[in-house]
PDB file of C-alpha atoms in Angstrom:
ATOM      1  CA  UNK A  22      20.359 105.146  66.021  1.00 96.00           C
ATOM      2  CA  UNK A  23      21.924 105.979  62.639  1.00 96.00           C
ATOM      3  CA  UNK A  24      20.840 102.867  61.486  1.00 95.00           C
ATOM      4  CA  UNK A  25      17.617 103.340  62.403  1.00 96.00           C
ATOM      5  CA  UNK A  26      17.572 106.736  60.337  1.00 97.00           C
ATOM      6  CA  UNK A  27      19.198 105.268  57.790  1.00 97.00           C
ATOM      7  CA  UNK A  28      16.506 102.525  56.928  1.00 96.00           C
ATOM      8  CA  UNK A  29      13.796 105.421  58.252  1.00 97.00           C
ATOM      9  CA  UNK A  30      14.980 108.006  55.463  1.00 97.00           C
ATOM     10  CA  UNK A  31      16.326 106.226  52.318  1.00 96.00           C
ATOM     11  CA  UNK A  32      15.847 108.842  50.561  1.00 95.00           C
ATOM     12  CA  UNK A  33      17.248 111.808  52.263  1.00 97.00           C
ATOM     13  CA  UNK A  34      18.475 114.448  50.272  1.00 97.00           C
ATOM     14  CA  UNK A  35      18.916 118.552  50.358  1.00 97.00           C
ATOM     15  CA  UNK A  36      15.029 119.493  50.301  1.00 96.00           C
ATOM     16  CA  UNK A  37      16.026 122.835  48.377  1.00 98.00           C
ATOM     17  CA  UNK A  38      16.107 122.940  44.323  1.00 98.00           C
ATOM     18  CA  UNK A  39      19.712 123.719  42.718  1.00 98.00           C
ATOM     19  CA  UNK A  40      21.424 122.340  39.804  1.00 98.00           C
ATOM     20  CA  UNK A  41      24.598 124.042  40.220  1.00 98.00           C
ATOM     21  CA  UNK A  42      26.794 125.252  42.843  1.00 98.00           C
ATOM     22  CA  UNK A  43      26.073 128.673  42.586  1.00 98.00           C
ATOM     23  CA  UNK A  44      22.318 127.663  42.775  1.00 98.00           C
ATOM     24  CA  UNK A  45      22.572 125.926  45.995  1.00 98.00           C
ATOM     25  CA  UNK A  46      25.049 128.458  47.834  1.00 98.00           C
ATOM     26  CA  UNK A  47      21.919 131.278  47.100  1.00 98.00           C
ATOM     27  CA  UNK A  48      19.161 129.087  47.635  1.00 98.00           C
ATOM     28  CA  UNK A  49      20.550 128.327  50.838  1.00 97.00           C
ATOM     29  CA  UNK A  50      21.309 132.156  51.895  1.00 98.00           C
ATOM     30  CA  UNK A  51      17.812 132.081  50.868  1.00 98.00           C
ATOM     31  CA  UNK A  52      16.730 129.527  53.437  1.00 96.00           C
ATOM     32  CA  UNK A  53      17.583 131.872  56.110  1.00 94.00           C
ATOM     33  CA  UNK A  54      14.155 132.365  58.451  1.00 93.00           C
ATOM     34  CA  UNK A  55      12.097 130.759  55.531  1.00 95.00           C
ATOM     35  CA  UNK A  56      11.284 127.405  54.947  1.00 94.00           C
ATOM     36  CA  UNK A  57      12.591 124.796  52.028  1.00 96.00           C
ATOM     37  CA  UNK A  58       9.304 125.192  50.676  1.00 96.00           C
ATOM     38  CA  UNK A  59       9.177 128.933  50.259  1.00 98.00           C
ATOM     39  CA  UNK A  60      12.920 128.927  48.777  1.00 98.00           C
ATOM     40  CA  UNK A  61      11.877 126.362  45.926  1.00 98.00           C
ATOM     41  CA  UNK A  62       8.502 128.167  44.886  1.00 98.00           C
ATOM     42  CA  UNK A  63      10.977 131.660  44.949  1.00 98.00           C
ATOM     43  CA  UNK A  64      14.104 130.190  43.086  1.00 98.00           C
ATOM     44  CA  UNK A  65      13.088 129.457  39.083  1.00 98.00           C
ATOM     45  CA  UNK A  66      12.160 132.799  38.693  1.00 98.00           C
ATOM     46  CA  UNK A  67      15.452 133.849  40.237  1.00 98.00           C
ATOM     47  CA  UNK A  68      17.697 131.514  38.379  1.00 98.00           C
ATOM     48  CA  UNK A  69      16.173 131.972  35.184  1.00 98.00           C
ATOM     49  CA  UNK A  70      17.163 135.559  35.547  1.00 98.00           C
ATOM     50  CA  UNK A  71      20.276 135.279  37.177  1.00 98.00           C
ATOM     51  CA  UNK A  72      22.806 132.654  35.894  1.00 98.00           C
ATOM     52  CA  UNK A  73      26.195 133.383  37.156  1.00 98.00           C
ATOM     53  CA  UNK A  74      28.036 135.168  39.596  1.00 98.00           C
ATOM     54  CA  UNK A  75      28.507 138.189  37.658  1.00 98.00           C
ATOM     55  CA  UNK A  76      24.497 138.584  36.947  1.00 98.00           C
ATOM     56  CA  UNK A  77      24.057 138.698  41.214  1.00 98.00           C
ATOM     57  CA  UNK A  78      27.070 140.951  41.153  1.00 98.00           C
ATOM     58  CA  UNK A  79      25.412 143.866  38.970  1.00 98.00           C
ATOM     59  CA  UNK A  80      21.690 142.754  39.652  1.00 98.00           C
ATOM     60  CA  UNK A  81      19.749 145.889  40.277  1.00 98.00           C
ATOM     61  CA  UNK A  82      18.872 146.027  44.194  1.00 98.00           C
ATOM     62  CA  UNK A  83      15.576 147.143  43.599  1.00 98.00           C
ATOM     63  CA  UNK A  84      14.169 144.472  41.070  1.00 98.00           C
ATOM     64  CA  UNK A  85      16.371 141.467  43.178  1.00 98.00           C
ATOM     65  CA  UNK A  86      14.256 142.722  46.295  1.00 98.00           C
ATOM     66  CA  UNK A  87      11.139 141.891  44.597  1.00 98.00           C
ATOM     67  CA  UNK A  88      12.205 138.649  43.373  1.00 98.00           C
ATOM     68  CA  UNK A  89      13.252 137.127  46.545  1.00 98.00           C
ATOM     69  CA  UNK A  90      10.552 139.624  48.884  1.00 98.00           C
ATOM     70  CA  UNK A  91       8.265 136.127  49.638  1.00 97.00           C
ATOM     71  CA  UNK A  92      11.918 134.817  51.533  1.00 98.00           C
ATOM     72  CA  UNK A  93      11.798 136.989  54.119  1.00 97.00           C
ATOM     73  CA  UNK A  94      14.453 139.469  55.325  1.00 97.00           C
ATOM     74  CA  UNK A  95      14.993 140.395  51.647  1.00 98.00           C
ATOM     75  CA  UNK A  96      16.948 143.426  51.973  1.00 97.00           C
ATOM     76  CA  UNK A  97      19.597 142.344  54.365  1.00 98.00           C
ATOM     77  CA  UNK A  98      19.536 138.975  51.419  1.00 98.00           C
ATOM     78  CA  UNK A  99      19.442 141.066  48.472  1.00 98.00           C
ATOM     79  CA  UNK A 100      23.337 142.946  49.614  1.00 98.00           C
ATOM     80  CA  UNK A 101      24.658 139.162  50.326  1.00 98.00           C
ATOM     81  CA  UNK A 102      23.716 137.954  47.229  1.00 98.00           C
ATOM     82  CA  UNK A 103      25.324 141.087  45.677  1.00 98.00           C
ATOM     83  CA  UNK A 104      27.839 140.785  47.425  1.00 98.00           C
ATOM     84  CA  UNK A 105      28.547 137.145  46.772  1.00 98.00           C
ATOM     85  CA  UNK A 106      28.341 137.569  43.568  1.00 98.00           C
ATOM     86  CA  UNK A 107      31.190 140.184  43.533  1.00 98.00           C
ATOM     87  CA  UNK A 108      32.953 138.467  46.059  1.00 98.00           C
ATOM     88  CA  UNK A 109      32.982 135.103  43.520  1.00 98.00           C
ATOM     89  CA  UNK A 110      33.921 137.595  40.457  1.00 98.00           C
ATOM     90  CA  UNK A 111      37.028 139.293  42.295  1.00 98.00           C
ATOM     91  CA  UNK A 112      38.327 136.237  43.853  1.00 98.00           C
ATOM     92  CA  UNK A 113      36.901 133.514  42.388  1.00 98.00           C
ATOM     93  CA  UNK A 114      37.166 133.766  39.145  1.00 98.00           C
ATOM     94  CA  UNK A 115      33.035 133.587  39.145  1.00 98.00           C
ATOM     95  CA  UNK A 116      33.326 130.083  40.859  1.00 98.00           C
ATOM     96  CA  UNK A 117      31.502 129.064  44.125  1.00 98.00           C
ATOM     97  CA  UNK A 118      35.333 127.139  46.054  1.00 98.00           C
ATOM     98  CA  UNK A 119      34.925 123.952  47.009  1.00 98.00           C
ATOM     99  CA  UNK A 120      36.862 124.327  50.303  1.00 98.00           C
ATOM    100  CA  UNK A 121      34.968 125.719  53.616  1.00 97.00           C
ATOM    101  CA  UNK A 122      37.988 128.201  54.848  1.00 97.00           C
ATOM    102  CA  UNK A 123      37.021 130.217  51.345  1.00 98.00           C
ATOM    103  CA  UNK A 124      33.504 129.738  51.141  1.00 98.00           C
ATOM    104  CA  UNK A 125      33.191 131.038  54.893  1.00 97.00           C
ATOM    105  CA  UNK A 126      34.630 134.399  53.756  1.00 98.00           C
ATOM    106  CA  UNK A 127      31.798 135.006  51.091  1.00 98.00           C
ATOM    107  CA  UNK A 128      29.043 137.491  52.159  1.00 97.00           C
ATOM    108  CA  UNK A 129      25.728 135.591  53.538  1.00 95.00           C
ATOM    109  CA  UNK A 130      28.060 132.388  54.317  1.00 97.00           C
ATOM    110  CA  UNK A 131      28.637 130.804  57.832  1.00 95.00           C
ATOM    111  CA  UNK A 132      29.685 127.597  58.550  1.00 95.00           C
ATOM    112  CA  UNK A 133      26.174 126.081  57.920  1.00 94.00           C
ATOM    113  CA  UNK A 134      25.658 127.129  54.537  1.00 96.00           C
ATOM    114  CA  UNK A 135      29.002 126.136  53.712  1.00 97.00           C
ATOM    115  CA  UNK A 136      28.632 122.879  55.229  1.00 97.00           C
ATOM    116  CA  UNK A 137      25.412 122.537  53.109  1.00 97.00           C
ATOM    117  CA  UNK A 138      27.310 123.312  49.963  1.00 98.00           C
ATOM    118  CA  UNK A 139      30.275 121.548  50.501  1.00 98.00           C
ATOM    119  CA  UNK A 140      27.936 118.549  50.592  1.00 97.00           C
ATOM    120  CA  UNK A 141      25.271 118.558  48.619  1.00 98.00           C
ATOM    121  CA  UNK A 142      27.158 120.057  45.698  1.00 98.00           C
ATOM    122  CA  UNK A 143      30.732 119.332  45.708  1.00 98.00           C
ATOM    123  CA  UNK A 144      30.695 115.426  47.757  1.00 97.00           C
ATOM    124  CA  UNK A 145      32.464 117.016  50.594  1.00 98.00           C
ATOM    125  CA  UNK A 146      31.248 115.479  53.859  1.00 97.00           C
ATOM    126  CA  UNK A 147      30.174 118.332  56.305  1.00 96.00           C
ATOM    127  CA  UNK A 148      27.742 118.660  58.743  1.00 97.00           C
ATOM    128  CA  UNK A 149      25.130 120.701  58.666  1.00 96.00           C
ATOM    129  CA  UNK A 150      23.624 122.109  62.027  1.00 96.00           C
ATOM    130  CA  UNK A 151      20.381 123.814  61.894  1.00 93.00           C
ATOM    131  CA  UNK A 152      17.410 124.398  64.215  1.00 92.00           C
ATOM    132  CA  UNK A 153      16.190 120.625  63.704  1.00 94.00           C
ATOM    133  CA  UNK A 154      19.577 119.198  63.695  1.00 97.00           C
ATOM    134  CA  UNK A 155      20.501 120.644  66.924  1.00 97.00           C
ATOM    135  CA  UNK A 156      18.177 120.296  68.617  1.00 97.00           C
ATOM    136  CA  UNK A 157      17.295 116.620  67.795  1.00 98.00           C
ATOM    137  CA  UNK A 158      21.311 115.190  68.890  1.00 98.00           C
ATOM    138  CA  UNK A 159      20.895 117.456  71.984  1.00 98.00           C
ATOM    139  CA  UNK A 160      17.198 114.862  72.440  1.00 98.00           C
ATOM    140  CA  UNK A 161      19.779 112.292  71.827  1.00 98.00           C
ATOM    141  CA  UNK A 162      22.332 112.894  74.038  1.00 98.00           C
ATOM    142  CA  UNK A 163      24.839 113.172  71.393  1.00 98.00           C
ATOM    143  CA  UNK A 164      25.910 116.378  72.965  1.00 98.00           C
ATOM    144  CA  UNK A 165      24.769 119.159  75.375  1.00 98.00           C
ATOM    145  CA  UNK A 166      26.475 121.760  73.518  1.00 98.00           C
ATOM    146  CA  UNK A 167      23.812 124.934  72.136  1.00 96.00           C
ATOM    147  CA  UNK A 168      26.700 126.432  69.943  1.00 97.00           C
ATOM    148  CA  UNK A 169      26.765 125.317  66.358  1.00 95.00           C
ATOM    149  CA  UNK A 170      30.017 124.702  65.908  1.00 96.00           C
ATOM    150  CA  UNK A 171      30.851 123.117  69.224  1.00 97.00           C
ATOM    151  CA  UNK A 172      27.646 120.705  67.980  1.00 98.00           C
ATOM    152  CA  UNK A 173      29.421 119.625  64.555  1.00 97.00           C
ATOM    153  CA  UNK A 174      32.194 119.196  66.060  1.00 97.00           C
ATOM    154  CA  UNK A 175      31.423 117.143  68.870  1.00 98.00           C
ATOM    155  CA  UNK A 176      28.406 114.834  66.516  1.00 98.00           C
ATOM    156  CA  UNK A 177      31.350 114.681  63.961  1.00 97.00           C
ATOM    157  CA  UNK A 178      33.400 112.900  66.740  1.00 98.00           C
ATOM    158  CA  UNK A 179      31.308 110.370  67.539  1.00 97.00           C
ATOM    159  CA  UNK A 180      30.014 109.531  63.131  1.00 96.00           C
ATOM    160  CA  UNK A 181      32.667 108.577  60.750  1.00 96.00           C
ATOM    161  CA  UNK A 182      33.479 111.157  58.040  1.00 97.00           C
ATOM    162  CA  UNK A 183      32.185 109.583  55.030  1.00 97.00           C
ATOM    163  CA  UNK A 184      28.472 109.124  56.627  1.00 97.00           C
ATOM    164  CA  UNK A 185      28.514 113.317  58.067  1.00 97.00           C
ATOM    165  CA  UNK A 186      26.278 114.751  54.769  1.00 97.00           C
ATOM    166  CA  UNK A 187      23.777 111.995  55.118  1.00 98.00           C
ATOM    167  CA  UNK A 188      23.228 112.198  58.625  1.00 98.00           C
ATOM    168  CA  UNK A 189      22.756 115.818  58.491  1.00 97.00           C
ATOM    169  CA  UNK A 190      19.993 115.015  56.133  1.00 97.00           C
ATOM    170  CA  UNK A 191      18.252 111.998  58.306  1.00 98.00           C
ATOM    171  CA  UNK A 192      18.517 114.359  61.582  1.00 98.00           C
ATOM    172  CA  UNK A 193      16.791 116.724  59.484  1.00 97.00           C
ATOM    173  CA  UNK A 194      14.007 114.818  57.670  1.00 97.00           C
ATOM    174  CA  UNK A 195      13.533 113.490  61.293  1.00 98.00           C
ATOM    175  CA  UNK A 196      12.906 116.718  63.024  1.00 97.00           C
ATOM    176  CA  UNK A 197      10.805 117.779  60.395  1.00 96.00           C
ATOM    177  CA  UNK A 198       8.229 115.044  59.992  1.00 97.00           C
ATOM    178  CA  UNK A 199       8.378 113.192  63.412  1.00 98.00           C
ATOM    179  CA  UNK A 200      10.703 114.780  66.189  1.00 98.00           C
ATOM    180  CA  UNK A 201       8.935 117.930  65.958  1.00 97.00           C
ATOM    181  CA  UNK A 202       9.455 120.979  68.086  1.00 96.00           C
ATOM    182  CA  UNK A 203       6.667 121.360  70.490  1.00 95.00           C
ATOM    183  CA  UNK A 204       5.173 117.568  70.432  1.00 97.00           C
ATOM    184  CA  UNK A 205       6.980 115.145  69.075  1.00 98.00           C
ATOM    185  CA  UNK A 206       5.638 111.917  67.970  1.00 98.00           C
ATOM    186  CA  UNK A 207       7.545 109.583  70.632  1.00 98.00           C
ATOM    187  CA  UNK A 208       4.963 106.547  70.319  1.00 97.00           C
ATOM    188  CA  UNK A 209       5.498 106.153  66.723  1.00 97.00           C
ATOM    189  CA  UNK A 210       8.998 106.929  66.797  1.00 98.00           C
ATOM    190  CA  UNK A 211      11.832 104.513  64.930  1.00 97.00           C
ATOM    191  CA  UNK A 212      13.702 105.760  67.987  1.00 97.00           C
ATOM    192  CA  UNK A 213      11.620 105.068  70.987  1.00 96.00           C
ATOM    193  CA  UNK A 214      13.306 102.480  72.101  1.00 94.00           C
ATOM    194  CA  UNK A 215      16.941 103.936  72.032  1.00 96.00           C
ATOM    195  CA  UNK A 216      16.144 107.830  72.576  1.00 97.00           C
ATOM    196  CA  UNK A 217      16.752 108.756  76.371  1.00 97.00           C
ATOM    197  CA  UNK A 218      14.519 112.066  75.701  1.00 98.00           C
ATOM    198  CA  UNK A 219      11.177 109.262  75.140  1.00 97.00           C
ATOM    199  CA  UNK A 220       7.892 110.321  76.034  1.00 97.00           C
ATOM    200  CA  UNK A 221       8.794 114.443  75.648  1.00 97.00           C
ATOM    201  CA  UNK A 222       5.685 113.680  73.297  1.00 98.00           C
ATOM    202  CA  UNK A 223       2.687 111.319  73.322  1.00 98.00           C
ATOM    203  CA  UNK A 224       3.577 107.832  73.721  1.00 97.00           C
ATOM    204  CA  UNK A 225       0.685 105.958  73.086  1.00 97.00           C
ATOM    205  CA  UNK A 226       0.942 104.993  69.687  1.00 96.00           C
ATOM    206  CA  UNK A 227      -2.131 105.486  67.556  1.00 96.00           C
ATOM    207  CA  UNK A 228      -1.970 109.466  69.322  1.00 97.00           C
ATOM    208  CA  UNK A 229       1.337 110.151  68.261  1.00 98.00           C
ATOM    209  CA  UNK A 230       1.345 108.706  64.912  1.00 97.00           C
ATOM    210  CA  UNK A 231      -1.528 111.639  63.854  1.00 97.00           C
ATOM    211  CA  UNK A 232       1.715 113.833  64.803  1.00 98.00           C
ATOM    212  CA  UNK A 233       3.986 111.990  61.987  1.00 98.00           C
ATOM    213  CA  UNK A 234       4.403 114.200  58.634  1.00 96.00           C
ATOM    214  CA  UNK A 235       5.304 114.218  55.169  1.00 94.00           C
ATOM    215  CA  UNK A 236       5.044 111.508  52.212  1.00 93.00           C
ATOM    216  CA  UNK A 237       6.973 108.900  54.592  1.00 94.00           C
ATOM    217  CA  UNK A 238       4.558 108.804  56.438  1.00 96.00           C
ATOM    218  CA  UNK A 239       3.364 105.311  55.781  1.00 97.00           C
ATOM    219  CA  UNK A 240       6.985 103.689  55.944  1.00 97.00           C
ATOM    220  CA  UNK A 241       8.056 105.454  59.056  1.00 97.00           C
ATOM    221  CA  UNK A 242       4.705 104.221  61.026  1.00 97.00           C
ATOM    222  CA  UNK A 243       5.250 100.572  59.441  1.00 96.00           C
ATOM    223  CA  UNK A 244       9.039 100.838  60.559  1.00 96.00           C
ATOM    224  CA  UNK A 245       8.088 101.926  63.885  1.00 95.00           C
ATOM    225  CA  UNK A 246       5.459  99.050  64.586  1.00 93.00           C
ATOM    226  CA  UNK A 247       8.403  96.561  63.435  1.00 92.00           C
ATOM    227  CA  UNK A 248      10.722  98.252  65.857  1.00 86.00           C
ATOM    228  CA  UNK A 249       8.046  98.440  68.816  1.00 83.00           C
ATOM    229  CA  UNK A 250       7.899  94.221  67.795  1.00 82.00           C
ATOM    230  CA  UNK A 251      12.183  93.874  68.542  1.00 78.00           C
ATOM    231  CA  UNK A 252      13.343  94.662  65.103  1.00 78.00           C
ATOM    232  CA  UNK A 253      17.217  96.113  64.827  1.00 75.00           C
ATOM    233  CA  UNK A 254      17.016  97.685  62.000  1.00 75.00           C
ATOM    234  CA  UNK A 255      20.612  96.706  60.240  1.00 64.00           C
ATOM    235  CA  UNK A 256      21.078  93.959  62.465  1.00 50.00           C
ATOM    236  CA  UNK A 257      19.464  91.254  60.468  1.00 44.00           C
ATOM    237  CA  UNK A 258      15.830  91.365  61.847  1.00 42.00           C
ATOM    238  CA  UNK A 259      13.893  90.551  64.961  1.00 38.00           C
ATOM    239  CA  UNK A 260      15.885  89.792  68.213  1.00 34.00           C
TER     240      UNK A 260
END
């Protein structure tokens, strides 16, 4: 299966804009109850305006607010960030660590956003278990846990190290553009034939692949014909 998502998603990545860690550690607190989407259309504004640590540790509350308002739950963001920001100026030296027992300490920062960072900015394998990612390896069978960290640990079991930051992000381009939610697209699915949760959606192909999202599209539907025809995907072909 993580072959499969590797070939279906060769170009998964962190879907929110950073260029720095500091970026990515608020973009993500950001992220929170909003979507990727929301988060980048929010964020040049915000970085432009706030560079470092120090500039979210004596932002003014009331102008911060507006800037992040369209996120959602900006009041209760606005004191994390200002409180990061301190945080990274009193013990930090202004630096967002690079190790997850310190970043989990910072205001706005569980194990997921850490996980996110770690990754995505710093190389650090970690997995990252959100709404999608959970619930897709619980489709899967990887685990029955519901608690976060019970699920990263138990899917980081089972994947080696090195592959944990990609396979957060093919779990999550997955549940976001073909196991979705409420109906998910199980007859054009790269999966079908190894998912033990098959036919929670439409099976019949030409339904389900209406249900199939994003700019992928195209490759996942091909992929899922040549699949549907006995292709392994890194296994050398048809069988």
């Amino acid at each position: 299966m993580t072959r499969t998502l590797a070939e279906a998603f060769p170009g998964a990545h962190c879907e929110l804009d950073f260029t720095n860690p500091l970026e990515l550690t608020v973009a993500t607190i950001l992220s929170a109850q909003s979507t990727d989407v929301r988060v980048n259309l929010t964020t040049p504004a915000l970085f432009r305006r706030y560079r470092t640590a120090a500039d979210y540790a004596g932002a003014d509350r009331t102008e911060l607010e507006e800037l992040i308002r369209p996120t959602g739950f900006y009041r209760n963001k606005t004191t994390s960030l200002i409180g990061l920001g301190t945080a990274l100026v009193e013990r930090f030296g202004g630096e967002v660590p690079n190790r997850l027992e310190d970043l989990v300490t910072l205001p706005g920062i569980g194990r997921k956003t850490a996980n996110v960072v770690l990754g995505n900015a710093f190389g650090i394998p970690g997995i990252t278990v959100d709404t999608h990612f959970g619930r897709l390896v619980r489709r899967f069978e990887w685990t029955a846990e519901e608690d976060p960290v019970k699920v990263e640990h138990a899917v980081g079991a089972l994947i080696p190290r090195k592959d944990w930051t990609m396979l957060s992000h093919w779990v999550i381009f997955h549940g976001r553009r073909v196991c979705h939610a409420r109906k998910p697209a199980c007859g054009a699915c790269v999966l079908a034939a190894d998912c033990p949760s098959f036919g929670t959606g439409p099976t019949e192909f030409e339904t389900a692949a209406k249900l199939v999202k994003g700019e992928e599209a195209e490759h996942l539907l091909d992929l899922a014909e040549r699949v549907r025809g006995g292709y392994k995907p890194g296994r050398g072909g048809a069988t």
